[in-house]
Short mmCIF file of C-alpha atoms in Angstrom, two decimals:
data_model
loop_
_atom_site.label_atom_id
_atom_site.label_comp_id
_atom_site.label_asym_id
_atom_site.label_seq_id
_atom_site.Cartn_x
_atom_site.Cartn_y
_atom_site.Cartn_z
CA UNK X 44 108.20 115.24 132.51
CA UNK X 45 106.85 111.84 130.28
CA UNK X 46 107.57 111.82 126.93
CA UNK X 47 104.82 111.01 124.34
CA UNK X 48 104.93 107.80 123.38
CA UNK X 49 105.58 107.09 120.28
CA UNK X 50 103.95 103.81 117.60
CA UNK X 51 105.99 103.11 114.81
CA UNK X 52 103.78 101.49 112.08
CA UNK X 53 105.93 99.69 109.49
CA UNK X 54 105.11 96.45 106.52
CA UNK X 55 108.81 96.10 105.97
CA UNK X 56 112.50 96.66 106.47
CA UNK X 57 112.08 99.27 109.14
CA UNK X 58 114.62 101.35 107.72
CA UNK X 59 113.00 104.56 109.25
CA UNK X 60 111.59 102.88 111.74
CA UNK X 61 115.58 102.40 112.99
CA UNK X 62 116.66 106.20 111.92
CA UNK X 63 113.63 107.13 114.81
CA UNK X 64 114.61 104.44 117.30
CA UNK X 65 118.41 105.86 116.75
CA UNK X 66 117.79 109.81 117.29
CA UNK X 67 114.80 108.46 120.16
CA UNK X 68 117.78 107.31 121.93
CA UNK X 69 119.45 111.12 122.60
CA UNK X 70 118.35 112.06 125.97
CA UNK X 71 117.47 115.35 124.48
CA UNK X 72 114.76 113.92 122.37
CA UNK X 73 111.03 114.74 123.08
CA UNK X 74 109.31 111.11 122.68
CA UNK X 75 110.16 108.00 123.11
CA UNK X 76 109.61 104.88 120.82
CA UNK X 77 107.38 102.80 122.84
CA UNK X 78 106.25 100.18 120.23
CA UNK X 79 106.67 99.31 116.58
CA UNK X 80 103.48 97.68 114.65
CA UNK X 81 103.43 95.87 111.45
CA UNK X 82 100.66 94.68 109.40
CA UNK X 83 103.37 91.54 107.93
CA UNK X 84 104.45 88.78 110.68
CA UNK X 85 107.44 88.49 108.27
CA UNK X 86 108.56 92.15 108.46
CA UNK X 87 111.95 91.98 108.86
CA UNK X 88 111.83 95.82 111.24
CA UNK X 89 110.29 93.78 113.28
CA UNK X 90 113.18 91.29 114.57
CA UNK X 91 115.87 95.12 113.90
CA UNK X 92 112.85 96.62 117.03
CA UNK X 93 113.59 93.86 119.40
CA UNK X 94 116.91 93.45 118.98
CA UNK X 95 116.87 97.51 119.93
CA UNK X 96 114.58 96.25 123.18
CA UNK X 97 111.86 97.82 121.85
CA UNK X 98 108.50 95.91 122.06
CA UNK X 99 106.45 95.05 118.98
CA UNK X 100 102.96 93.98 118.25
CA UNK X 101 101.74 92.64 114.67
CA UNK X 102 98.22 93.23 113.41
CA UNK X 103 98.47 90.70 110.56
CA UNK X 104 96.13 93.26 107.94
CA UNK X 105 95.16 88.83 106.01
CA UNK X 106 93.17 88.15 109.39
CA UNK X 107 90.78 90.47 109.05
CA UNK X 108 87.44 90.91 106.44
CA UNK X 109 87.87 94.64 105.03
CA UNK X 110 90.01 97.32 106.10
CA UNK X 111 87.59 98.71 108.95
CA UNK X 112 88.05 95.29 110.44
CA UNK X 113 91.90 95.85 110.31
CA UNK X 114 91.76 99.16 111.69
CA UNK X 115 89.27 98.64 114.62
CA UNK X 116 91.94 95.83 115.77
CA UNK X 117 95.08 98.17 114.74
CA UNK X 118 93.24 101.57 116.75
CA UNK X 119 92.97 98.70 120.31
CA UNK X 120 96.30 97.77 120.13
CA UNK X 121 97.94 101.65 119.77
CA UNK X 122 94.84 102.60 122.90
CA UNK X 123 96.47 99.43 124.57
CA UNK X 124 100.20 100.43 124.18
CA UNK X 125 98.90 103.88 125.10
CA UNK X 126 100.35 105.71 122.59
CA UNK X 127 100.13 108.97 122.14
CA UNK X 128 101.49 109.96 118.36
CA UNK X 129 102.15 107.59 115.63
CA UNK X 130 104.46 107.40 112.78
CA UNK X 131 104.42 105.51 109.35
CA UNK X 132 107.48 104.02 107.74
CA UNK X 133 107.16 102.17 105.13
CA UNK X 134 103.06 100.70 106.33
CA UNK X 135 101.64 99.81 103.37
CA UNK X 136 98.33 100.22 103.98
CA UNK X 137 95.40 102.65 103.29
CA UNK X 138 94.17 103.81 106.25
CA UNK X 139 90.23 104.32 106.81
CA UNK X 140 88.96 108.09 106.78
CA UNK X 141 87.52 107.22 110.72
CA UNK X 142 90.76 105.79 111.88
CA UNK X 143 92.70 108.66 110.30
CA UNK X 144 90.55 110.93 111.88
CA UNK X 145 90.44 109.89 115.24
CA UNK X 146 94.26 110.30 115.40
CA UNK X 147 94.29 113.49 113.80
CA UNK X 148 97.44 115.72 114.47
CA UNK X 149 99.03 112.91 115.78
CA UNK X 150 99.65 110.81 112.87
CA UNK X 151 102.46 111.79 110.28
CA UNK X 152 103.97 110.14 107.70
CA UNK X 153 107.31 109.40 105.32
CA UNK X 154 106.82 109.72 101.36
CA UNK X 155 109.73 109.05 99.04
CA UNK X 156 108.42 112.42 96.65
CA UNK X 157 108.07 116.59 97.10
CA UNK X 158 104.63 116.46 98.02
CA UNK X 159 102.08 117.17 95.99
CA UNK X 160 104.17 115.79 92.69
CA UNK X 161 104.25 112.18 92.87
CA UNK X 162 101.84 110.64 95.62
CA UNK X 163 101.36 106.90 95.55
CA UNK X 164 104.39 104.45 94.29
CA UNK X 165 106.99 103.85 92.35
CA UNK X 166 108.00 107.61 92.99
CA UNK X 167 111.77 107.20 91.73
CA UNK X 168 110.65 105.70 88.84
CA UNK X 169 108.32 108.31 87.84
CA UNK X 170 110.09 111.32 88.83
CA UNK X 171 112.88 109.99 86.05
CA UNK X 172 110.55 109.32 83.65
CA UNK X 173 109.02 112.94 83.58
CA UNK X 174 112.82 114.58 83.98
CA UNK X 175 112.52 116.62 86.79
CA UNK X 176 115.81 117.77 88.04
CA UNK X 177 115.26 117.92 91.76
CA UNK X 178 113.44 115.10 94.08
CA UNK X 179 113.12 114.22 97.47
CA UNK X 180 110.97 113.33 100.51
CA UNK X 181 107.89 114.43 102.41
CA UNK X 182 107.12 114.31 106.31
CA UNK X 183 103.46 115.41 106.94
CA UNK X 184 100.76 115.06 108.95
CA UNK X 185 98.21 111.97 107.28
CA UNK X 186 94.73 113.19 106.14
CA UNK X 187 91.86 110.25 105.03
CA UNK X 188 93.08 111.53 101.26
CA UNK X 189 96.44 109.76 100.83
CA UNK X 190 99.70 112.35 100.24
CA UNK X 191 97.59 114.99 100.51
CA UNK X 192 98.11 116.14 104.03
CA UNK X 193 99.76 119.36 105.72
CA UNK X 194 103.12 119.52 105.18
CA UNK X 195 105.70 119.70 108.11
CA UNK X 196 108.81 119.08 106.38
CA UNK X 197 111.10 118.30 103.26
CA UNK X 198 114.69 117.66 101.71
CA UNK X 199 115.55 117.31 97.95
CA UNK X 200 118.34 116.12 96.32
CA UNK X 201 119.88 116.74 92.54
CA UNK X 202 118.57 114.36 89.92
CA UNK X 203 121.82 113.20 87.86
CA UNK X 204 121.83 112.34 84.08
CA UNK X 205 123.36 109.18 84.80
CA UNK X 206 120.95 108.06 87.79
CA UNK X 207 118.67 104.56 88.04
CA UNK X 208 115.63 103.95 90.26
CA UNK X 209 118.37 102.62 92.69
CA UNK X 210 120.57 105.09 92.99
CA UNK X 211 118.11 108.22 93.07
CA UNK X 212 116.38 106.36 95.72
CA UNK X 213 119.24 105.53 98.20
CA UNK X 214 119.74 109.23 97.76
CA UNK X 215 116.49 110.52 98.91
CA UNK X 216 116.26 107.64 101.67
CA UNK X 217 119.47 109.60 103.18
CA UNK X 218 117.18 112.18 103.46
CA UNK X 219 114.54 110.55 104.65
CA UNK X 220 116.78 109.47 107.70
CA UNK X 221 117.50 113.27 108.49
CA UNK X 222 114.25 114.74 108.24
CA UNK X 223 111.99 112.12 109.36
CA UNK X 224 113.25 112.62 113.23
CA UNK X 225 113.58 116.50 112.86
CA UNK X 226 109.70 116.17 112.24
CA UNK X 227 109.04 113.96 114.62
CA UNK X 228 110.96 116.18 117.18
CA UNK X 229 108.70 119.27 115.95
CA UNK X 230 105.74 117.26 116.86
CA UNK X 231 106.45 116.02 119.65
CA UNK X 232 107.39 119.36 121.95
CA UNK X 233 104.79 121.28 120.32
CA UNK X 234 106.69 123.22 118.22
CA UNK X 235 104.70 121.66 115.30
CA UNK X 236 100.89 120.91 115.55
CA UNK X 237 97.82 120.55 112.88
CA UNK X 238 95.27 123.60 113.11
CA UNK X 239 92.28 123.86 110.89
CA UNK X 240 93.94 121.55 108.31
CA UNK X 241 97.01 123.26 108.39
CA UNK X 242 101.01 123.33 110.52
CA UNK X 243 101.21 125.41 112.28
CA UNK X 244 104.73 126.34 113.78
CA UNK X 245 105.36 128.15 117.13
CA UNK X 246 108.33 129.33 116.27
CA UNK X 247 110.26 129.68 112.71
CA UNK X 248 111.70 126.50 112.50
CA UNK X 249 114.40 125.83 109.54
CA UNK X 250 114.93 122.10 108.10
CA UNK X 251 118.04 120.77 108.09
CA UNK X 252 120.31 121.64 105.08
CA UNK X 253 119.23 119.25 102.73
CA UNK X 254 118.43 121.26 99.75
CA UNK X 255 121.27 121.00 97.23
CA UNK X 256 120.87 122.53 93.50
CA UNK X 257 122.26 121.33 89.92
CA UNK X 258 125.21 124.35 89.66
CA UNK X 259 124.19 126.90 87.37
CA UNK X 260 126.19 128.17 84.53
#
């Protein structure tokens, strides 16, 4: 049986781009990574793809007049690498409501925050700043409203008295690495799928165990 193929979209480090190449690599593992995408020539994921043989492409986002431009060119090259789902990590870019559309159910993304609190950037940051005690990350399915879409799966981690931007984040990005794969893996056999703007799950399907509470008394 072929595996979807999988398009990794990054605009950086790749560093779930390589936590999807990694568990991609089981044998067991419903989809393969068949290319990885960036918007930056300079992204450094994209030299950490090849030297894991997998092929890359770059849509350089400066070459184009307005972000329809960018995502007509972006939409021929994932119809020319013929994939079939596509993940985000780390692409910073604002997709248009047609593009986002057209891949629909097959698109899902990686945000640093339990959706719906803190959509957009600087999430660490903010989450300290308004003293919430538990944080974390977001796979879901991307809608043409950004953050906003179904949710298919999340971790969250303590947030310590004594913790920075820094150290919060390396914390969630170890969850990040665990869940973004076990989502990926939903998708891709069908055990996951978007209906009527919503997951829906063939089967009960439990994250991993990520969740971890501040003790109580």
């Amino acid at each position: 049986m072929t595996k979807p193929r999988v398009a990794v979209l990054i605009s950086g480090r790749g560093s779930n781009m390589m936590s999807l190449i990694e568990a991609a690599a089981a044998p067991d593992f419903p989809a393969e990574i068949a290319v990885v995408i960036s918007n930056r020539p300079e992204a450094h994921g994209l030299a950490r793809a090849q030297a894991c043989n997998i092929p890359t492409r770059t849509v350089d986002h400066k070459a184009h007049a307005d972000r329809a431009a960018f995502d007509a060119a972006l939409d021929a090259v994932l119809v020319e690498e013929q994939a079939d789902l596509v993940c985000l990590a780390g692409f910073m870019r604002l997709l248009t409501a047609p593009f986002v559309e057209k891949w629909a159910g097959r698109m899902i993304n990686i945000h640093p925050a339990l959706l719906p609190s803190f959509k957009g950037l600087h999430t660490h940051e903010r989450a300290l700043a308004e003293g919430v005690r538990i944080h974390g990350c977001t796979v879901h399915f991307v809608t043409p409203e950004m953050d906003v879409g179904p949710i298919l799966m999340q971790a969250a981690v303590p947030v310590l008295d004594a913790d920075t931007p820094e150290t919060l984040g390396a914390r969630v990005l170890a969850q990040e690495h665990v869940i973004y794969p076990a989502a990926l893996r939903m998708v891709a056999d069908g055990r996951a799928r978007l209906e009527s703007g919503r997951v829906v799950l063939d089967e009960f399907v439990l994250a991993p165990p990520a969740l971890v509470v501040p003790p109580v008394g």
